mmCIF file of C-alpha atoms in Angstrom:
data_model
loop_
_atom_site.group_PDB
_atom_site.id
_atom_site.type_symbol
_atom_site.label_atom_id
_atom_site.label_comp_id
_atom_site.label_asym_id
_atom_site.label_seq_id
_atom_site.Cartn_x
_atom_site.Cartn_y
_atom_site.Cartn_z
ATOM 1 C CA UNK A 24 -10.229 8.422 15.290
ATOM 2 C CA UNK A 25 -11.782 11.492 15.627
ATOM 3 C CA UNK A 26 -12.489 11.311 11.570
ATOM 4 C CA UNK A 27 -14.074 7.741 12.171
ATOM 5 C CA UNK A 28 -16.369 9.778 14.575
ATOM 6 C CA UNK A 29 -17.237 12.499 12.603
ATOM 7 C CA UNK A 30 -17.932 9.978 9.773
ATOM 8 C CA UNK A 31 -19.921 8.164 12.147
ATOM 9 C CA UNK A 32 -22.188 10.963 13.324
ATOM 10 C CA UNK A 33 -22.511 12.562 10.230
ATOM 11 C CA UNK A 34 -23.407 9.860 7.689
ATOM 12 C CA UNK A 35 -25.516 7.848 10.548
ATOM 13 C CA UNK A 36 -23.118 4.715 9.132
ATOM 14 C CA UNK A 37 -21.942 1.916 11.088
ATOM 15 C CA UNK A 38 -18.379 1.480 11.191
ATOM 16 C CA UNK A 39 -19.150 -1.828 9.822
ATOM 17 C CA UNK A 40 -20.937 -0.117 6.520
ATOM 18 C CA UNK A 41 -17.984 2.041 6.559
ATOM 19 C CA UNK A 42 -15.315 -1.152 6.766
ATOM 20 C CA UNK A 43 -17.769 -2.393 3.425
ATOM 21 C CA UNK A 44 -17.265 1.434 1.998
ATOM 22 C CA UNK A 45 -13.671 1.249 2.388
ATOM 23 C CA UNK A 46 -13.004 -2.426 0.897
ATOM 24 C CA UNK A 47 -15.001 -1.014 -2.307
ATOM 25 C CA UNK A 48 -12.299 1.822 -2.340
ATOM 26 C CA UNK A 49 -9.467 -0.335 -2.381
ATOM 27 C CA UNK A 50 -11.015 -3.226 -4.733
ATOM 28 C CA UNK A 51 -12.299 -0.198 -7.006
ATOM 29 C CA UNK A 52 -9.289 1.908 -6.888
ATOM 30 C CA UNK A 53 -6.952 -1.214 -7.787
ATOM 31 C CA UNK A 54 -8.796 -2.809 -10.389
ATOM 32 C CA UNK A 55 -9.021 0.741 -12.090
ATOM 33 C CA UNK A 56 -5.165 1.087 -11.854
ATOM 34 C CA UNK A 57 -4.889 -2.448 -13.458
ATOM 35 C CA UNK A 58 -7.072 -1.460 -16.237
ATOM 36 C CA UNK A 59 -4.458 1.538 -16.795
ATOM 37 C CA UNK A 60 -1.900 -0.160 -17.151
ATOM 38 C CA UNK A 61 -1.756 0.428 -21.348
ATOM 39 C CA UNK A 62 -2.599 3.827 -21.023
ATOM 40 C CA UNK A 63 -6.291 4.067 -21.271
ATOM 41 C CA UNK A 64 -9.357 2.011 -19.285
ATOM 42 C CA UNK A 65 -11.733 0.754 -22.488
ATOM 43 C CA UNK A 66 -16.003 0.000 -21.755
ATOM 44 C CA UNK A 67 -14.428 -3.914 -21.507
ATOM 45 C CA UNK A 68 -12.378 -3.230 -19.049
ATOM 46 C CA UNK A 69 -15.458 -1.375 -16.425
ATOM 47 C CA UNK A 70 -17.639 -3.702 -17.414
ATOM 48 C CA UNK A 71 -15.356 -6.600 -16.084
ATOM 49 C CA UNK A 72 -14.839 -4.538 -12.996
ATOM 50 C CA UNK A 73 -18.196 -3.724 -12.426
ATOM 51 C CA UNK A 74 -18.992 -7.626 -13.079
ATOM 52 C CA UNK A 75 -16.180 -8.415 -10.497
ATOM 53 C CA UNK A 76 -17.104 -6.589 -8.290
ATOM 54 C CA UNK A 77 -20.941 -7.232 -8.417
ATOM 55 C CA UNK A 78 -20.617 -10.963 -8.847
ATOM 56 C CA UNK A 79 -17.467 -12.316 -7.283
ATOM 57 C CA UNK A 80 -17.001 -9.798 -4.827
ATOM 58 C CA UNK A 81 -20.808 -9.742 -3.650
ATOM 59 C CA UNK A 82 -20.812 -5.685 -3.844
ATOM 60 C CA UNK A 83 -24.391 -3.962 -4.297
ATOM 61 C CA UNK A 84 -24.759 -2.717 -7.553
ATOM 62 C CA UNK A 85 -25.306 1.122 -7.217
ATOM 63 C CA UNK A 86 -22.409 1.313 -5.054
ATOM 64 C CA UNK A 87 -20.513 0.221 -7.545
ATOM 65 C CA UNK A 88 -21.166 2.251 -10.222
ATOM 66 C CA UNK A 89 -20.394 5.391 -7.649
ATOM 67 C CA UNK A 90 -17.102 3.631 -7.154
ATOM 68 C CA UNK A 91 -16.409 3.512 -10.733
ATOM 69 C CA UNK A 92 -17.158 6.837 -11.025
ATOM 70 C CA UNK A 93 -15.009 8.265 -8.419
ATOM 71 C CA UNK A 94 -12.096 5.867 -9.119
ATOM 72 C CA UNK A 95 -12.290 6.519 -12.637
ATOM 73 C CA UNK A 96 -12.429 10.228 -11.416
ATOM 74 C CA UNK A 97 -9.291 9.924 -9.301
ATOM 75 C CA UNK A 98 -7.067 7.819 -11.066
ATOM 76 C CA UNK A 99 -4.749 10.847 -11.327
ATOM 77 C CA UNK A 100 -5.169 11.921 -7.913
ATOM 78 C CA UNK A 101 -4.841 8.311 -6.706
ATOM 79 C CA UNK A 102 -2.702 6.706 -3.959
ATOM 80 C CA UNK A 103 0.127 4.369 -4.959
ATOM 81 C CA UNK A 104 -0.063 0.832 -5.479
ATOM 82 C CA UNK A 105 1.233 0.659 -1.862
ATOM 83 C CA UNK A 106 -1.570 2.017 -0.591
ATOM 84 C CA UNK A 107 -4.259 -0.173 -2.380
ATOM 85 C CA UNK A 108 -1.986 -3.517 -1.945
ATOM 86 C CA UNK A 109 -0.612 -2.804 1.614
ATOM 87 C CA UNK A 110 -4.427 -2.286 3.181
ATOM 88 C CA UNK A 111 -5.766 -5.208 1.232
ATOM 89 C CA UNK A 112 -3.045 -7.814 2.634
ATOM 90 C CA UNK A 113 -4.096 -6.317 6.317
ATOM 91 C CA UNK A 114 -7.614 -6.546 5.524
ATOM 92 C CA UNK A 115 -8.066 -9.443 3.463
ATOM 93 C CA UNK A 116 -8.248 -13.310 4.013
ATOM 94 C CA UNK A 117 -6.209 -15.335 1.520
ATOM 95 C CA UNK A 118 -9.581 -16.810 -0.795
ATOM 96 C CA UNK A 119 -10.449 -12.916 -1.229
ATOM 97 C CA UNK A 120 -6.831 -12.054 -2.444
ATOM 98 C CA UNK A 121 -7.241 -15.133 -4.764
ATOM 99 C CA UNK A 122 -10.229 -13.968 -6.022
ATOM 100 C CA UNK A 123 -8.788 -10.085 -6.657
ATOM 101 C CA UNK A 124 -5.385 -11.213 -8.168
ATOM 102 C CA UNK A 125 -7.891 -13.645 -10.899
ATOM 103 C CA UNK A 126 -10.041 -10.750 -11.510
ATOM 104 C CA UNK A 127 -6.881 -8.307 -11.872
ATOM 105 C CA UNK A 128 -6.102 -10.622 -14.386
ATOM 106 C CA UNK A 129 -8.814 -10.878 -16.554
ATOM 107 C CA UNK A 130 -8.975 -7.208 -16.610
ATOM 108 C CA UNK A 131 -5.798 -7.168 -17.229
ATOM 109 C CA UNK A 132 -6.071 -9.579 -20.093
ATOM 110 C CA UNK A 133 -9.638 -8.111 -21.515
ATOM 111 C CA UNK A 134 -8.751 -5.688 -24.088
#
């Protein structure tokens, strides 16, 4: 709570904004791990991410490319699977889990 507030106060974002940054985390941070799944995340593979995210997912487009970044950045520093899939069935309805698991799989399936 008290990191919410600092966050808060220090970034002058909403906690709404903040609910938006977060989702981006966990779409981001997933679909990065699903790319790595054969050992290596190929141009294909961001660009259907980025496309995912821009066009199914409704993200803005600058944002995404941070996410990318720091995703692609953290991917050995990066929480479990648990942590991505266990925050995404709290904070998800079931047409925006539909969505991720088809765009999962054509990431997935793109290279």
């Amino acid at each position: 709570m008290i990191n919410l507030l600092k966050n808060i106060l220090n970034n002058n974002s909403s906690p709404e904004e903040m609910n938006d940054n977060k989702n981006l985390e966990l779409l981001c941070g997933l679909m990065i791990e699903a790319a790595y799944t054969d050992g290596q995340i190929d141009e294909i593979e961001i660009n259907k991410i980025r496309s995912s995210l821009v066009n199914v997912f409704a993200e803005d487009q600058k944002e995404v490319n941070l996410a990318i970044e720091q995703a692609i950045t953290n991917k050995n520093n990066s929480k479990s699977l648990h942590y991505y899939t266990s925050h995404i069935n709290k904070n998800f309805d079931d047409n925006s889990k539909l969505l991720l698991v088809e765009a999962l799989w054509e990431i997935v399936s793109s290279d």
